[in-house]
XYZ file of C-alpha atoms in Angstrom:
307
model
C 7.801 21.166 15.419
C 7.935 18.408 12.926
C 4.953 16.581 11.980
C 6.073 13.865 14.002
C 6.338 15.259 16.745
C 2.471 16.134 16.765
C 0.971 12.989 14.544
C 0.827 9.780 14.564
C 1.940 7.321 11.218
C 0.857 4.269 10.684
C 1.839 1.701 8.015
C -0.408 -0.921 6.433
C 1.176 -4.137 4.119
C -1.077 -6.651 2.436
C -0.304 -9.852 1.761
C -1.356 -13.294 0.433
C -0.245 -16.447 -0.732
C -1.798 -18.213 -3.582
C 0.073 -21.491 -3.098
C 2.018 -22.658 0.168
C 5.224 -22.689 -1.941
C 4.984 -19.108 -2.201
C 4.587 -18.815 1.337
C 8.193 -19.082 2.733
C 9.380 -15.898 0.074
C 6.437 -13.797 1.071
C 7.274 -14.152 4.716
C 10.667 -13.536 4.199
C 9.752 -10.266 2.309
C 7.502 -9.160 5.048
C 10.073 -9.434 7.259
C 12.516 -7.387 5.618
C 9.840 -5.034 5.231
C 8.578 -5.273 8.615
C 12.499 -4.822 9.818
C 13.329 -1.425 7.816
C 9.835 -0.123 8.558
C 9.889 -0.899 12.890
C 13.652 1.218 12.724
C 12.588 3.855 9.891
C 13.667 7.174 11.894
C 13.299 10.733 10.628
C 15.392 13.460 12.252
C 15.665 11.090 15.280
C 11.968 9.923 15.594
C 10.563 6.754 14.498
C 8.213 6.830 12.060
C 5.554 4.484 12.359
C 3.513 4.202 15.536
C 1.383 1.136 14.594
C 2.387 -1.367 11.474
C -0.607 -3.633 10.358
C 0.118 -6.916 8.322
C -2.776 -7.717 6.632
C -3.740 -11.112 5.048
C -6.129 -12.139 2.892
C -8.869 -14.673 3.751
C -12.059 -13.996 2.007
C -11.729 -17.123 -0.299
C -14.743 -15.640 -1.684
C -12.096 -13.512 -4.307
C -9.255 -14.918 -6.303
C -6.648 -13.213 -4.791
C -6.910 -15.268 -1.253
C -4.314 -16.555 0.970
C -3.504 -20.850 0.983
C -4.301 -20.343 4.852
C -0.615 -20.410 5.851
C 0.684 -17.066 5.777
C -0.211 -15.840 8.990
C 0.621 -18.483 11.384
C 4.180 -18.153 8.977
C 4.550 -14.309 10.256
C 3.500 -15.086 13.221
C 5.522 -17.335 14.476
C 8.972 -15.656 12.871
C 8.366 -12.534 14.772
C 7.724 -14.254 17.587
C 10.958 -15.734 17.660
C 12.717 -12.480 16.589
C 11.016 -11.268 19.314
C 12.581 -13.977 22.040
C 15.750 -13.727 20.513
C 16.248 -9.902 21.391
C 15.011 -10.655 24.561
C 17.137 -13.204 25.268
C 19.752 -10.969 24.096
C 18.572 -8.319 26.616
C 18.966 -10.926 29.271
C 22.109 -12.186 29.074
C 23.767 -8.397 28.874
C 21.300 -6.946 31.468
C 19.418 -4.889 29.514
C 15.982 -4.167 29.568
C 13.904 -6.298 27.285
C 12.912 -5.016 23.817
C 9.436 -3.637 22.890
C 9.846 -2.795 19.177
C 8.218 -5.600 17.826
C 4.650 -4.248 19.703
C 3.758 -1.495 16.882
C 3.411 -5.037 14.842
C -0.123 -6.806 14.765
C -0.805 -9.313 11.943
C -4.653 -10.076 11.414
C -6.237 -12.561 8.640
C -9.269 -10.625 7.151
C -12.219 -12.951 6.376
C -14.377 -10.275 5.343
C -13.853 -8.236 2.236
C -11.200 -8.025 -1.095
C -8.096 -7.489 -1.530
C -8.441 -3.876 -3.067
C -10.899 -1.959 -0.677
C -12.198 -4.014 1.893
C -8.907 -4.953 3.318
C -7.452 -1.244 3.169
C -10.634 -0.086 4.553
C -10.548 -2.333 7.394
C -6.574 -1.370 7.969
C -7.338 2.221 8.360
C -10.155 1.767 10.573
C -7.979 0.024 13.043
C -5.318 2.449 12.590
C -7.963 5.356 13.089
C -9.052 3.692 16.165
C -5.760 3.735 17.615
C -5.340 7.610 16.835
C -2.933 7.415 13.898
C -3.334 10.522 12.103
C -2.046 9.245 8.762
C -1.588 5.501 7.161
C 1.099 4.499 4.422
C -0.260 2.015 2.452
C 2.614 0.077 0.848
C 3.149 -2.949 -1.211
C 6.297 -4.990 0.443
C 7.576 -5.711 -3.225
C 8.875 -1.925 -3.051
C 10.197 -2.240 0.297
C 13.901 -1.129 -1.189
C 12.346 2.709 -1.631
C 11.555 2.514 2.042
C 14.602 4.641 2.923
C 14.528 8.126 5.342
C 15.450 9.995 2.171
C 12.455 8.497 0.362
C 9.945 9.258 3.195
C 10.773 12.704 4.982
C 9.351 14.494 1.672
C 6.655 12.752 1.551
C 6.158 13.883 5.312
C 7.601 17.469 4.341
C 4.579 17.376 1.735
C 1.828 16.175 4.502
C 3.253 19.448 6.654
C 2.554 21.578 3.903
C -0.933 20.595 3.331
C -0.879 17.355 1.474
C -3.951 15.100 1.753
C -2.252 12.117 0.244
C 1.791 12.137 -0.743
C 2.567 9.298 -3.384
C 6.161 8.443 -4.362
C 6.417 8.339 -7.905
C 8.293 4.691 -8.380
C 10.277 3.929 -11.223
C 7.620 1.528 -13.008
C 4.974 4.598 -12.666
C 6.562 7.276 -12.277
C 4.319 9.135 -15.604
C 1.516 8.204 -14.318
C 1.917 9.342 -10.830
C 3.834 12.477 -11.150
C 0.565 13.359 -13.094
C -1.477 12.968 -10.060
C -2.724 9.512 -10.475
C -1.098 8.322 -6.604
C -0.668 4.521 -6.434
C -1.248 2.314 -3.175
C 1.788 0.826 -4.159
C 3.369 3.405 -1.993
C 1.257 6.326 -0.482
C 0.679 8.277 2.338
C -2.994 9.172 3.148
C -4.283 12.388 5.847
C -7.055 9.623 6.949
C -9.418 12.260 7.993
C -9.494 13.282 4.677
C -9.906 10.098 3.288
C -12.736 8.995 5.071
C -14.497 12.340 4.920
C -14.938 11.584 1.061
C -15.730 8.008 1.863
C -12.718 5.975 2.190
C -11.901 3.070 -1.013
C -15.316 2.972 -2.982
C -16.318 -0.803 -3.395
C -17.093 0.026 -7.089
C -13.268 -0.459 -7.546
C -13.317 -4.102 -5.274
C -12.446 -7.140 -6.611
C -15.458 -9.209 -8.090
C -16.053 -12.559 -6.542
C -14.451 -15.852 -8.006
C -18.066 -16.948 -9.504
C -19.436 -13.142 -10.616
C -20.334 -14.235 -14.415
C -21.053 -10.258 -14.809
C -17.512 -9.087 -13.732
C -16.315 -6.479 -16.542
C -13.006 -7.229 -17.789
C -10.231 -4.745 -19.185
C -7.897 -5.268 -22.747
C -4.376 -4.379 -22.051
C -1.062 -4.944 -23.494
C 2.020 -6.360 -21.289
C 5.801 -5.805 -23.147
C 6.338 -9.076 -21.649
C 3.835 -10.896 -22.771
C 1.238 -9.005 -25.105
C -1.981 -8.877 -24.956
C -3.425 -9.320 -21.124
C -7.084 -9.099 -19.427
C -7.512 -7.901 -15.650
C -11.026 -7.177 -14.436
C -11.959 -3.703 -13.882
C -11.503 -3.928 -10.263
C -8.271 -1.674 -8.214
C -6.929 1.096 -8.901
C -8.999 2.092 -5.720
C -7.536 5.240 -5.716
C -9.359 7.120 -7.496
C -12.466 7.561 -6.122
C -10.578 9.141 -2.933
C -8.001 11.405 -5.021
C -10.590 12.755 -7.254
C -13.490 13.240 -4.341
C -10.636 14.897 -2.332
C -9.688 17.173 -5.309
C -13.059 18.164 -5.550
C -13.574 18.948 -2.224
C -10.430 20.270 -0.986
C -8.668 21.671 -4.342
C -5.317 21.020 -5.291
C -4.315 18.622 -2.108
C -2.070 15.854 -3.885
C 1.420 15.377 -3.832
C 3.626 13.341 -6.314
C 7.039 13.025 -4.606
C 10.323 12.194 -6.607
C 12.491 9.312 -5.260
C 15.559 10.560 -3.708
C 17.133 7.103 -3.419
C 16.312 4.325 -5.625
C 15.135 0.693 -5.260
C 13.740 -2.298 -7.868
C 9.966 -4.035 -8.123
C 10.830 -7.429 -6.309
C 8.085 -9.667 -8.229
C 7.943 -13.423 -7.281
C 9.286 -15.267 -10.169
C 6.347 -17.506 -10.164
C 4.585 -18.084 -13.331
C 1.313 -17.118 -11.625
C 2.035 -14.275 -10.026
C 3.687 -12.675 -12.401
C 0.910 -13.176 -14.725
C -1.141 -11.384 -12.214
C 1.325 -8.382 -12.021
C 1.808 -8.026 -15.510
C -2.314 -7.873 -16.613
C -2.156 -5.524 -13.995
C -0.014 -3.220 -15.293
C -0.839 -3.752 -18.606
C -4.406 -2.554 -18.152
C -3.968 0.023 -15.483
C -4.347 3.134 -17.795
C -7.807 2.085 -19.172
C -8.953 0.794 -15.020
C -7.741 4.882 -14.232
C -9.632 5.828 -17.037
C -12.315 4.029 -16.104
C -13.009 5.429 -12.572
C -12.055 8.927 -13.570
C -14.812 8.633 -15.929
C -17.364 7.598 -13.594
C -16.555 10.256 -11.424
C -17.421 12.808 -14.706
C -13.925 13.733 -14.854
C -10.870 13.003 -16.951
C -7.009 13.064 -16.425
C -6.376 16.261 -16.311
C -8.774 17.048 -13.269
C -6.341 14.572 -11.228
C -3.190 16.904 -12.963
C -5.033 19.839 -11.707
C -4.932 18.431 -8.029
C -1.032 18.478 -8.172
C -0.183 21.077 -5.378
C 1.248 23.890 -7.274
C 5.141 23.306 -5.634
C 4.939 19.925 -6.256
C 3.627 20.575 -10.339
C 7.307 21.384 -10.871
C 8.188 18.169 -10.400
C 6.429 16.686 -13.253
């Protein structure tokens, strides 16, 4: 009996449009991701029992939606649902219910990194979801049967978290520093170690004491980003401390690409995040009194061979 015969898997997507002119493109990418996810099957079984699209709506933080994205996504989904129903009526077929697994919500309390994810995990656990995939819609091209199936196999073999080693982040992910860009978590294990620690939350916009990290981007040169984010580090380290080696980095079987908006503000944000990622990961590792070798040792033996 496969994992999907016994367990329920969910998906959480986070989205925000910094300004109105970005809404259309973001909604398009979210809808494309939903179209892939909502029809993804492994050995004939649908992978996702529940999908949550969370829109950042706490304007105390910088990475917050302009206020138009949730409505635009809901409108597009309603049109898709009605089109599918009309098609079924014309052919005297049962009405489709495939979009009923998708839930869209604004999150008005919490940052994009930790608060929103803890909220999403809580919503999914309440709906009996055993494992939750956290995915950035910018890497939706990696969302294939060939990539997801070995991640589910790793969970079935006892992994508490499995992460796809995206080309852009492969060295760090294969070294055990799994990224929420594309990862599946065992929800009970995640909650057992406290979820995503709010120490990694994004600081408030008017926080004058926020700590910043200096890094380097090949495209931009010197970059700065607050020491927030890389929220995976705390639960990864704590799960290894509690359960022993339990993480599984997975090589992609099929390739993809990281689709970043050509908007200069969005590009600056992404370059700053990537250019400071190593240092931010190091800071949270030190906060837990470990170094990167501890995360390397936390990879399950059968998945260390992939490195």
